[in-house]
mmCIF file of C-alpha atoms (C1' of nucleotides) in Angstrom:
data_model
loop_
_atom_site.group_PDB
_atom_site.id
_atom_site.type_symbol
_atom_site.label_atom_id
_atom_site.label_comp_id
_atom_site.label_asym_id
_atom_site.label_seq_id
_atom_site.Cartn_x
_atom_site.Cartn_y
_atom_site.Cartn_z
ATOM 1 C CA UNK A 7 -54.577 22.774 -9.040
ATOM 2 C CA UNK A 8 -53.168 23.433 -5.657
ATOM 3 C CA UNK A 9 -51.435 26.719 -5.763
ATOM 4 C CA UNK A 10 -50.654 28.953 -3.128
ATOM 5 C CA UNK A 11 -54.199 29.752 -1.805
ATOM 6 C CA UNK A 12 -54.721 25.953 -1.763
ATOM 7 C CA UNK A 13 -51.889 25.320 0.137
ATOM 8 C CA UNK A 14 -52.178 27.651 2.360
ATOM 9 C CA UNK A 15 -55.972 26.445 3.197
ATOM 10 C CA UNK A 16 -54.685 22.854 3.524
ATOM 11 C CA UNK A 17 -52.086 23.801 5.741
ATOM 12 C CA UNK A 18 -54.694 25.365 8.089
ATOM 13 C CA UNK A 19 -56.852 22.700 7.474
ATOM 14 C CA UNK A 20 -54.492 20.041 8.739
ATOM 15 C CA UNK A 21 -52.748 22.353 11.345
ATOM 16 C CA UNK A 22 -55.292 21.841 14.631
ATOM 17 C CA UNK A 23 -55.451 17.941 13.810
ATOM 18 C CA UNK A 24 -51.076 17.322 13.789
ATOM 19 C CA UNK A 25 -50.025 19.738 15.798
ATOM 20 C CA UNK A 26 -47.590 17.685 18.901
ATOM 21 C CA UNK A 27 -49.217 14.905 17.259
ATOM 22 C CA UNK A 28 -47.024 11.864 17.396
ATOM 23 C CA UNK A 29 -46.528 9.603 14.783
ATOM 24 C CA UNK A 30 -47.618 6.410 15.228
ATOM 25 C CA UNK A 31 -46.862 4.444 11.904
ATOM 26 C CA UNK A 32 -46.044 5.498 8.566
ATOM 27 C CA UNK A 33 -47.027 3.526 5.242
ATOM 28 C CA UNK A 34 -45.605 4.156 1.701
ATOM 29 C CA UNK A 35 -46.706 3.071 -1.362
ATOM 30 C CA UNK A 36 -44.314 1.314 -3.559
ATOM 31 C CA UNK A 37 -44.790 4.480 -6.646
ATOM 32 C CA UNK A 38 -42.527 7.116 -6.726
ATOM 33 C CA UNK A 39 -43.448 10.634 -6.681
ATOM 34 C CA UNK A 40 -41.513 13.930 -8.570
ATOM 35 C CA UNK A 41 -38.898 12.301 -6.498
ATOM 36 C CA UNK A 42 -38.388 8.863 -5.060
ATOM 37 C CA UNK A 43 -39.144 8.611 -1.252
ATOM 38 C CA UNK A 44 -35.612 9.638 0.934
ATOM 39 C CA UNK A 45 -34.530 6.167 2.198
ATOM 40 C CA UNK A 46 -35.522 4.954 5.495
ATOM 41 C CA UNK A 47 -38.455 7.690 5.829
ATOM 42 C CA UNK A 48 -41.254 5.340 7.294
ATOM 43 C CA UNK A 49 -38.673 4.330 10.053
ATOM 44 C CA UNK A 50 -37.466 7.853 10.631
ATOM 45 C CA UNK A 51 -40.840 9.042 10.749
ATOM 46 C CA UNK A 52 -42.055 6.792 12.992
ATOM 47 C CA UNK A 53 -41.920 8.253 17.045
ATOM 48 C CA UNK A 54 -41.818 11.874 16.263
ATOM 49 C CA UNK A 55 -43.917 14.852 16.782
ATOM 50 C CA UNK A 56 -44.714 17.235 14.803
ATOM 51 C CA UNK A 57 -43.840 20.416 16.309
ATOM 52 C CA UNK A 58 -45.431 23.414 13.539
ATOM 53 C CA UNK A 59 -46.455 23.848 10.160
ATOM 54 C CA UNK A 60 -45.291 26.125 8.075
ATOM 55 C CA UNK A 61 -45.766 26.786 4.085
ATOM 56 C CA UNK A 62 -43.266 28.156 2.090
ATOM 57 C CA UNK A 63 -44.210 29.255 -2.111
ATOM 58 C CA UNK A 64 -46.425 25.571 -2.547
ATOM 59 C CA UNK A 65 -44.129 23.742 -0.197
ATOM 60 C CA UNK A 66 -45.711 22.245 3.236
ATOM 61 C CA UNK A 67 -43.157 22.277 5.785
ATOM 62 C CA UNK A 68 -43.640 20.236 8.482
ATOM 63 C CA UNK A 69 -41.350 20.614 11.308
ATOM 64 C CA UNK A 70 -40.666 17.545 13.457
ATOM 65 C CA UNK A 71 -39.314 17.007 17.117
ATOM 66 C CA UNK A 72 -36.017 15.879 16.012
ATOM 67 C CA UNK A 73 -34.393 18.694 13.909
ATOM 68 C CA UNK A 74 -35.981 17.195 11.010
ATOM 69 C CA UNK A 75 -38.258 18.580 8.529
ATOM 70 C CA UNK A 76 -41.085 16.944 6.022
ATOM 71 C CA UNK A 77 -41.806 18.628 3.031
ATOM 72 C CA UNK A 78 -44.603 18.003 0.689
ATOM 73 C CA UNK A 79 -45.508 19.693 -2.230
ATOM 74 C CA UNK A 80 -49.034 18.700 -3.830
ATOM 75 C CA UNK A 81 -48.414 18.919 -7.424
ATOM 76 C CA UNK A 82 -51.062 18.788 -10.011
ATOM 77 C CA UNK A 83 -53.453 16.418 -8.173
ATOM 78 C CA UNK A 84 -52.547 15.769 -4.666
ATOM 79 C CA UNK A 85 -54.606 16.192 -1.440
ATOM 80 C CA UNK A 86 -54.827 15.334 2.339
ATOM 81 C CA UNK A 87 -57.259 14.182 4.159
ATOM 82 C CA UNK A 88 -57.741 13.813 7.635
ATOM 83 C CA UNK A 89 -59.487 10.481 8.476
ATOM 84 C CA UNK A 90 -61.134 10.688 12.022
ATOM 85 C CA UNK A 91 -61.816 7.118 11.701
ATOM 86 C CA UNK A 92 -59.777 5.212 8.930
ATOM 87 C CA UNK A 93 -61.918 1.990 7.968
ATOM 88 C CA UNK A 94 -65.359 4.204 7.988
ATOM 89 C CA UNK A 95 -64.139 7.351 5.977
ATOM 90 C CA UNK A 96 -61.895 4.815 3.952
ATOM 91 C CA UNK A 97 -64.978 3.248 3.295
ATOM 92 C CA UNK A 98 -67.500 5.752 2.364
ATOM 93 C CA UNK A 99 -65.343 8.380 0.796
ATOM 94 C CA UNK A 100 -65.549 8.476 -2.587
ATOM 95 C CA UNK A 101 -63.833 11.255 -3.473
ATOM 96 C CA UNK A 102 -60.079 9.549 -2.353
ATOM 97 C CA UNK A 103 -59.790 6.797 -4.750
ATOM 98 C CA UNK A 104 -57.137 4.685 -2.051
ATOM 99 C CA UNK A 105 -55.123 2.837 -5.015
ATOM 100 C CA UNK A 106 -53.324 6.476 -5.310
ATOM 101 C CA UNK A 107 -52.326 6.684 -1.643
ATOM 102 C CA UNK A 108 -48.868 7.569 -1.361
ATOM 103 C CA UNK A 109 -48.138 8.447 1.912
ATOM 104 C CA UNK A 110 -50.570 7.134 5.234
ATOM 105 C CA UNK A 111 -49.774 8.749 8.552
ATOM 106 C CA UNK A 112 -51.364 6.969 11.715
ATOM 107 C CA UNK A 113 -50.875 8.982 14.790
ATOM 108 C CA UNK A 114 -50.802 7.527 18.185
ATOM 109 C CA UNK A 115 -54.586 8.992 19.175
ATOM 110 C CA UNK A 116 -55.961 7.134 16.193
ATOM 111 C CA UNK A 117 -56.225 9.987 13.537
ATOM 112 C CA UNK A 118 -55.038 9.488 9.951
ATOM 113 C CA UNK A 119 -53.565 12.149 7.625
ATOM 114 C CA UNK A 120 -52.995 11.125 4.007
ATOM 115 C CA UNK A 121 -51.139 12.166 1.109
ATOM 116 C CA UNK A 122 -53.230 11.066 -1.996
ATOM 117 C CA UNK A 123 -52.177 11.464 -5.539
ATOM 118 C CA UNK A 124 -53.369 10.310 -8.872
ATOM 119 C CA UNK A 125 -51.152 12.195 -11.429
ATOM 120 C CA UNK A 126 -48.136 11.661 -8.805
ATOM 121 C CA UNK A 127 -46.481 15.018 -9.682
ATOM 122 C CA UNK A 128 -46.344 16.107 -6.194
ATOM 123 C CA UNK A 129 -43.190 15.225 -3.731
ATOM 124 C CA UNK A 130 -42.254 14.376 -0.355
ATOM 125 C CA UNK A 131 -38.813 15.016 1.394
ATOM 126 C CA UNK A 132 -37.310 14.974 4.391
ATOM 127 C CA UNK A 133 -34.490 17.442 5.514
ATOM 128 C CA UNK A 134 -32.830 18.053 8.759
ATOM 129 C CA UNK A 135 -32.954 21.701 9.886
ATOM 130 C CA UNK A 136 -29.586 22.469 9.141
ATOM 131 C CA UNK A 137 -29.914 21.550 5.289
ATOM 132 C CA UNK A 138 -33.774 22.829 4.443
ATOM 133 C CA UNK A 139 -32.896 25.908 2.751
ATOM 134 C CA UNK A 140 -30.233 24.284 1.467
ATOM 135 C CA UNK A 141 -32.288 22.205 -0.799
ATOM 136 C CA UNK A 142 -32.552 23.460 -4.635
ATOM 137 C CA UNK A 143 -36.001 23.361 -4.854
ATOM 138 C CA UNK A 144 -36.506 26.061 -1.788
ATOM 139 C CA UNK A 145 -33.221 27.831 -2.143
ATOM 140 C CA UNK A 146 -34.272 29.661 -5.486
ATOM 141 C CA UNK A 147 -37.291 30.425 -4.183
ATOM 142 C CA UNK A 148 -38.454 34.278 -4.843
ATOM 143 C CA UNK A 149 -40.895 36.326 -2.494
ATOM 144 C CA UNK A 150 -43.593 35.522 -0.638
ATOM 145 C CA UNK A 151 -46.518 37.500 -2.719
ATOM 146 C CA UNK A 152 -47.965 38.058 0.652
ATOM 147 C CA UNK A 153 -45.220 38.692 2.790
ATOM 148 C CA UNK A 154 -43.747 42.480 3.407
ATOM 149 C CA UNK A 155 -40.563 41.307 0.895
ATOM 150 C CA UNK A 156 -42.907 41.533 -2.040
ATOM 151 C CA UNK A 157 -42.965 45.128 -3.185
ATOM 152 C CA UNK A 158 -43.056 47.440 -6.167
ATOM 153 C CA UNK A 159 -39.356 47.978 -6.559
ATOM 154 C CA UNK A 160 -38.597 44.177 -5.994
ATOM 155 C CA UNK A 161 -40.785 43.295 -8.912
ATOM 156 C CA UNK A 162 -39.061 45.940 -11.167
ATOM 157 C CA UNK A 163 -35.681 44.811 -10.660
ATOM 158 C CA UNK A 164 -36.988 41.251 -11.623
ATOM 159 C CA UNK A 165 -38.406 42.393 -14.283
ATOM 160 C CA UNK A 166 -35.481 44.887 -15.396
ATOM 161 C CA UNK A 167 -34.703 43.544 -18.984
ATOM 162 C CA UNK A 168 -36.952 40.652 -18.906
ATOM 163 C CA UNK A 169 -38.155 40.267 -23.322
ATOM 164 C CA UNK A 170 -40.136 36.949 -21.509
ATOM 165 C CA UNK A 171 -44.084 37.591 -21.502
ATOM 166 C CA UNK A 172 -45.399 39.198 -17.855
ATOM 167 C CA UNK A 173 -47.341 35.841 -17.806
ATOM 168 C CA UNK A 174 -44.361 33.407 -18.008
ATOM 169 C CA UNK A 175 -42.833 35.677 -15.334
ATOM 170 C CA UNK A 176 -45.397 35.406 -12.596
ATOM 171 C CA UNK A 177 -45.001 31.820 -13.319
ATOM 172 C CA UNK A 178 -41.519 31.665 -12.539
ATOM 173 C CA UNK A 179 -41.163 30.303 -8.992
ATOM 174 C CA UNK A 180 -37.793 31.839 -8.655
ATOM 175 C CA UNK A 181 -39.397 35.274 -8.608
ATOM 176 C CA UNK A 182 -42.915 34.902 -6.963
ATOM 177 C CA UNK A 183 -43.615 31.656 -4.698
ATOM 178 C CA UNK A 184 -46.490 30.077 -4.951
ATOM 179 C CA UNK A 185 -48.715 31.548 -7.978
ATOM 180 C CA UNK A 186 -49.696 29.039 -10.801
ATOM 181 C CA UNK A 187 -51.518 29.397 -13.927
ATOM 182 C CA UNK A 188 -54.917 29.893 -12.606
ATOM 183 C CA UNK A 189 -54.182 32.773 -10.679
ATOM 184 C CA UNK A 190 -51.372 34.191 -12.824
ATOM 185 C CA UNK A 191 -54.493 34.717 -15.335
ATOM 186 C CA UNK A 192 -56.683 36.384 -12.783
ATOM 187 C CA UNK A 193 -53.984 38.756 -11.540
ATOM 188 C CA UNK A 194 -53.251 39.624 -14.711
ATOM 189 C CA UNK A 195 -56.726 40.452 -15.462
ATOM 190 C CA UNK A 196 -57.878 42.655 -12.301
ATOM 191 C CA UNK A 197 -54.527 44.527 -13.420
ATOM 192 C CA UNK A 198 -55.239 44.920 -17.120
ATOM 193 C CA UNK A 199 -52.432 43.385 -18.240
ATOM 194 C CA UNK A 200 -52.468 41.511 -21.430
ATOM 195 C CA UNK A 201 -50.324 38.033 -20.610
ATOM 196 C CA UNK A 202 -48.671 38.496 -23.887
ATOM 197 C CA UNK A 203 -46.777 41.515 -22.360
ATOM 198 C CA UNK A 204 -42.995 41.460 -22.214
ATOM 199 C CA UNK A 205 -42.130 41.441 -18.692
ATOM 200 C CA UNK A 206 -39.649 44.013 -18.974
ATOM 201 C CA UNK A 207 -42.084 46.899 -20.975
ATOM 202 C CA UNK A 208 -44.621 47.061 -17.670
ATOM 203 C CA UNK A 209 -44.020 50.663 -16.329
ATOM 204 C CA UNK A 210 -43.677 51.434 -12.508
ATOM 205 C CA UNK A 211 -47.728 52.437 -12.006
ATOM 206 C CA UNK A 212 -48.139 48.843 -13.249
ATOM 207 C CA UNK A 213 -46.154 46.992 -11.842
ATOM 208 C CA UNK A 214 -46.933 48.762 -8.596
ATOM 209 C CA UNK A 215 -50.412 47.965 -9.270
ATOM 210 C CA UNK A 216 -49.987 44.327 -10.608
ATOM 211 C CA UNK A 217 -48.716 43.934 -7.003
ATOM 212 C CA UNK A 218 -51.804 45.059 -4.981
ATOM 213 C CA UNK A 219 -54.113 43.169 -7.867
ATOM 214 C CA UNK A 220 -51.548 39.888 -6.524
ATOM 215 C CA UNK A 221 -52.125 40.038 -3.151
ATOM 216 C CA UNK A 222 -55.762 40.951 -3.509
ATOM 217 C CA UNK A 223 -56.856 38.086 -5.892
ATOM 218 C CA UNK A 224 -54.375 35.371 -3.471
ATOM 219 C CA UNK A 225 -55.946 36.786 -0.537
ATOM 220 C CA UNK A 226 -59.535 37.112 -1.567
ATOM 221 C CA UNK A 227 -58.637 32.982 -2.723
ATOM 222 C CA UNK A 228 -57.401 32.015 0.408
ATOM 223 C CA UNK A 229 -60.397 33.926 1.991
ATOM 224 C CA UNK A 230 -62.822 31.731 -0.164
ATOM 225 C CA UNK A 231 -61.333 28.383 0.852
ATOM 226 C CA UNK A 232 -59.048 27.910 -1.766
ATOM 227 C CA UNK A 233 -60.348 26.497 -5.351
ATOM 228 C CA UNK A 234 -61.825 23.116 -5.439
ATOM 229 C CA UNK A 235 -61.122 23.048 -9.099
ATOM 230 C CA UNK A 236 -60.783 19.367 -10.781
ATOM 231 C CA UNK A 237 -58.740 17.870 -7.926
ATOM 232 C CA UNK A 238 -58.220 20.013 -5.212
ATOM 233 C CA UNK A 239 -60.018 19.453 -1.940
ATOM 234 C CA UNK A 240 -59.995 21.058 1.826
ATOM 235 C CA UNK A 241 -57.982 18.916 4.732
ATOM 236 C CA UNK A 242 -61.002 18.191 5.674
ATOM 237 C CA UNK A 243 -62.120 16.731 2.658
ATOM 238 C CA UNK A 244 -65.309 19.654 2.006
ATOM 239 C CA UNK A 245 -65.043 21.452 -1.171
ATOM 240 C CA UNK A 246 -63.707 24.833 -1.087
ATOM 241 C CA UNK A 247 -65.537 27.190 -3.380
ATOM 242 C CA UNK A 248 -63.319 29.842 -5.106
ATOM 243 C CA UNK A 249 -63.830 28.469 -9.002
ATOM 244 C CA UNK A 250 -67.163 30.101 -8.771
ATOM 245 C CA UNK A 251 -65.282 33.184 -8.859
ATOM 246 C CA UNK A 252 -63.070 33.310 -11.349
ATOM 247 C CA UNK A 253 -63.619 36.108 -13.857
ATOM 248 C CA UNK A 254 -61.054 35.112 -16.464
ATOM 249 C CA UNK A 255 -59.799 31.586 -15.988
ATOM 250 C CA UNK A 256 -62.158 29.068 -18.138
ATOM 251 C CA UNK A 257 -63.829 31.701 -19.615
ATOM 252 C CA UNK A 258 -62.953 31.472 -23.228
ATOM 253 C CA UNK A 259 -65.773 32.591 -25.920
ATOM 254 C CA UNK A 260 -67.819 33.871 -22.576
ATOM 255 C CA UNK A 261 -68.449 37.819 -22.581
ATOM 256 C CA UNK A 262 -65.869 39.793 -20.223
ATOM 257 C CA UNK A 263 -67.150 40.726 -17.016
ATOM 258 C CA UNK A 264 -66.064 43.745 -17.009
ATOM 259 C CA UNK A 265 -68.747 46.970 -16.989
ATOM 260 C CA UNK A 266 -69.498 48.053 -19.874
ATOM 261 C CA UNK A 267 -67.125 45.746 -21.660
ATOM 262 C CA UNK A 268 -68.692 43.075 -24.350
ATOM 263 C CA UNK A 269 -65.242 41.262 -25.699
ATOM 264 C CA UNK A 270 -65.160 38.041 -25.853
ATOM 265 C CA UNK A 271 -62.629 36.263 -23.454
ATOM 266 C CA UNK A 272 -59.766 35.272 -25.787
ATOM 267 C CA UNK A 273 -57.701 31.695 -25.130
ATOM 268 C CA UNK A 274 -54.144 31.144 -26.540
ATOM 269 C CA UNK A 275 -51.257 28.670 -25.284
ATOM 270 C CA UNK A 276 -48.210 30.171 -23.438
ATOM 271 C CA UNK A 277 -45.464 28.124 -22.682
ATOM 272 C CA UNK A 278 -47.411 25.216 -23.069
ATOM 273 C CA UNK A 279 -50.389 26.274 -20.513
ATOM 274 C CA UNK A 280 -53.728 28.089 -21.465
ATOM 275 C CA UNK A 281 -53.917 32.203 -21.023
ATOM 276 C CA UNK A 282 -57.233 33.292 -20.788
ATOM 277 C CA UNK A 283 -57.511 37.615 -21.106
ATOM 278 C CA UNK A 284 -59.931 40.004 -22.600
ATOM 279 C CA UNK A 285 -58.497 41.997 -25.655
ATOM 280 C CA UNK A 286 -59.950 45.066 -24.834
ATOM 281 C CA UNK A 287 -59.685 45.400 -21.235
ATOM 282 C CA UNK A 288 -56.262 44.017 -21.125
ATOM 283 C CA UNK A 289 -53.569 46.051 -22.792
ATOM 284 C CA UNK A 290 -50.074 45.091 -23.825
ATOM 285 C "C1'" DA B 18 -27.863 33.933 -19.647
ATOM 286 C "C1'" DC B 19 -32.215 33.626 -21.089
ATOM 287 C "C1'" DC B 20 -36.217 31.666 -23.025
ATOM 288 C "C1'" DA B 21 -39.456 28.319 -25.232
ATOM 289 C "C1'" DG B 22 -40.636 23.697 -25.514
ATOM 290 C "C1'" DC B 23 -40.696 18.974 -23.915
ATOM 291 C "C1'" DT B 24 -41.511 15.452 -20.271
ATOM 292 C "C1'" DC B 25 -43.522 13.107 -16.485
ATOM 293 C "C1'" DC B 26 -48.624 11.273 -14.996
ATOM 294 C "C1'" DT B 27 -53.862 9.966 -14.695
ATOM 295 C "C1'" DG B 28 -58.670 11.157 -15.162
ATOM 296 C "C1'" DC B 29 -62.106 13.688 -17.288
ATOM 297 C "C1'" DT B 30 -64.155 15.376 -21.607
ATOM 298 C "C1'" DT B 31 -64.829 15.333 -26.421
ATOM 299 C "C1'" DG B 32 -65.405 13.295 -30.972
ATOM 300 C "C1'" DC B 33 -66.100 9.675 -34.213
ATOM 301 C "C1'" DT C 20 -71.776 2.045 -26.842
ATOM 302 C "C1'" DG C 21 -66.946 2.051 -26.885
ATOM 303 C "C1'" DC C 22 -62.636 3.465 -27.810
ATOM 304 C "C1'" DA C 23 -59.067 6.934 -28.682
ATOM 305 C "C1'" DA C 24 -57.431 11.376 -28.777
ATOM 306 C "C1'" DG C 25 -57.126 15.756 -26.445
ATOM 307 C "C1'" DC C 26 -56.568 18.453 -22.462
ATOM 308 C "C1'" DA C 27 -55.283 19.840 -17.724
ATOM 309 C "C1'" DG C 28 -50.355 21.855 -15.549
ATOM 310 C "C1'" DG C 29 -45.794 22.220 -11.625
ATOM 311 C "C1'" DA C 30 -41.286 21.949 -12.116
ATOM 312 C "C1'" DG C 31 -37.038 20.135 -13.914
ATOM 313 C "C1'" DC C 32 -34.562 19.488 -17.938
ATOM 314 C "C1'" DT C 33 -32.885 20.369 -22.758
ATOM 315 C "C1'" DG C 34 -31.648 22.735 -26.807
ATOM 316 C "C1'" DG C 35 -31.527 26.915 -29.473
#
DNA sequence: ACCAGCTCCTGCTTGC
DNA sequence: TGCAAGCAGGAGCTGG
């Protein structure tokens, strides 16, 4: 599932092939997203460049040449591809089944860049500059995990009271933008932190560490190529390859890979998701 | 205010 | 073989 790693290596992905590219034409489909498509998009869209792209928690910001902004958030299942050549790779791409096309950009050199969706939990938006941070869904936004506002101290004042497991925390976007459940469970692992912890109990040498173990795991992620995991594919449409490295995450019943450690990887719901952690290495 | 649980959605896997 | 149930989860909402 596209999390922050993901999005950040489909934002690079996408970034050489859009950059002062001009749009050309715009199709929708007629499904709605999260959110229903802002009215008039396609014929907004259609003329302008787009200027930079920027990410922001699991939000793609697009910023175009008229004070305007596209956002797109990937949800569960959603990718983009860019199509060099839109009946051939249309044609002989299996892995983009085109009934779940939601969005089809056509810029004015020939290129296509499309939004594809199947479980259509993902969004797309379109805010002018003066309004983006305006918008609920980026306003509450916490830190950047790998930006200089994420620190020890901001974590602990989060976290200052907090009975809510240390799990459900580093899911909450509001805190920490950008990490979902597969790398909540492997940060929580390399730090040795049982997911069943209340939030509030972690001490400062923990918490200072569960924030290096953070931007380690996101980093050494977005080093990889982001996960390829179920539906999650490069901008490019080549697998990325960091599922082969997950020590915790879809291990249950498989021996931890810790040294010297021969627990079996333990599996338990949490706020309706799936915790993975080792009962020995990872204390409470 | 805070927290857990439900809901949306489709495709893959599992079980009978 | 075929069908149905179960599972996957990001984020907004609801109810305790």
């Amino acid at each position: 599932m596209p999390e922050l790693p993901e999005v950040e290596t489909v934002r690079r992905g996408i970034e050489p092939h859009i950059i002062d590219m001009r749009i050309k034409t715009l199709t929708l489909s007629s499904k709605k997203l999260r959110l229903p498509f802002p009215a008039n998009m396609a014929s907004k869209l259609q003329g302008q460049t787009i200027k930079s792209i920027a990410r922001r928690g699991k939000y793609l910001l697009l910023h175009l040449s008229t004070a305007q902004n596209l956002i797109m958030h990937l949800g569960m299942s959603g990718r983009i591809q860019i199509l060099h050549n839109t009946l051939i790779n249309f044609h002989y791409n299996q892995s983009l089944n085109p009934k779940h096309n939601h969005v089809i950009f056509v810029f004015i050199n020939g290129k296509t860049m499309v939004f594809n969706d199947p479980r259509r939990f993902g969004m797309v938006d379109l805010v002018a500059d003066n309004d983006l941070w305006e918008r609920p869904y980026l306003k509450h936004l916490g830190a950047e995990p790998l930006s200089n506002n994420f620190t020890a101290p901001y974590l602990k004042t989060c976290f200052k009271n907090k009975t809510a497991s240390i799990k459900s925390a580093l899911l909450d976007q509001r805190i920490i933008a950008g990490i979902g459940n597969i790398y909540a469970n492997e940060a929580l692992f390399d730090a040795y932190i049982n997911p069943l912890c209340p939030a509030g109990m972690l001490d400062d040498m923990r918490i200072e560490n569960l924030v290096y173990c953070i931007r380690k795991t996101l980093k050494a992620a977005i080093d990889a190529g982001g996960s390829s995991l179920r539906d999650h594919r490069q901008a490019d449409g080549t697998l990325g390859y960091f599922q082969h490295h997950f020590k915790i995450y879809g291990r249950a019943e498989k021996v931890c890979l810790n040294t010297d450690c021969n627990e079996k990887i333990c599996k338990i719901q949490q706020n309706g998701q799936s915790s993975f952690y080792c009962p020995q290495c990872q204390k409470l």
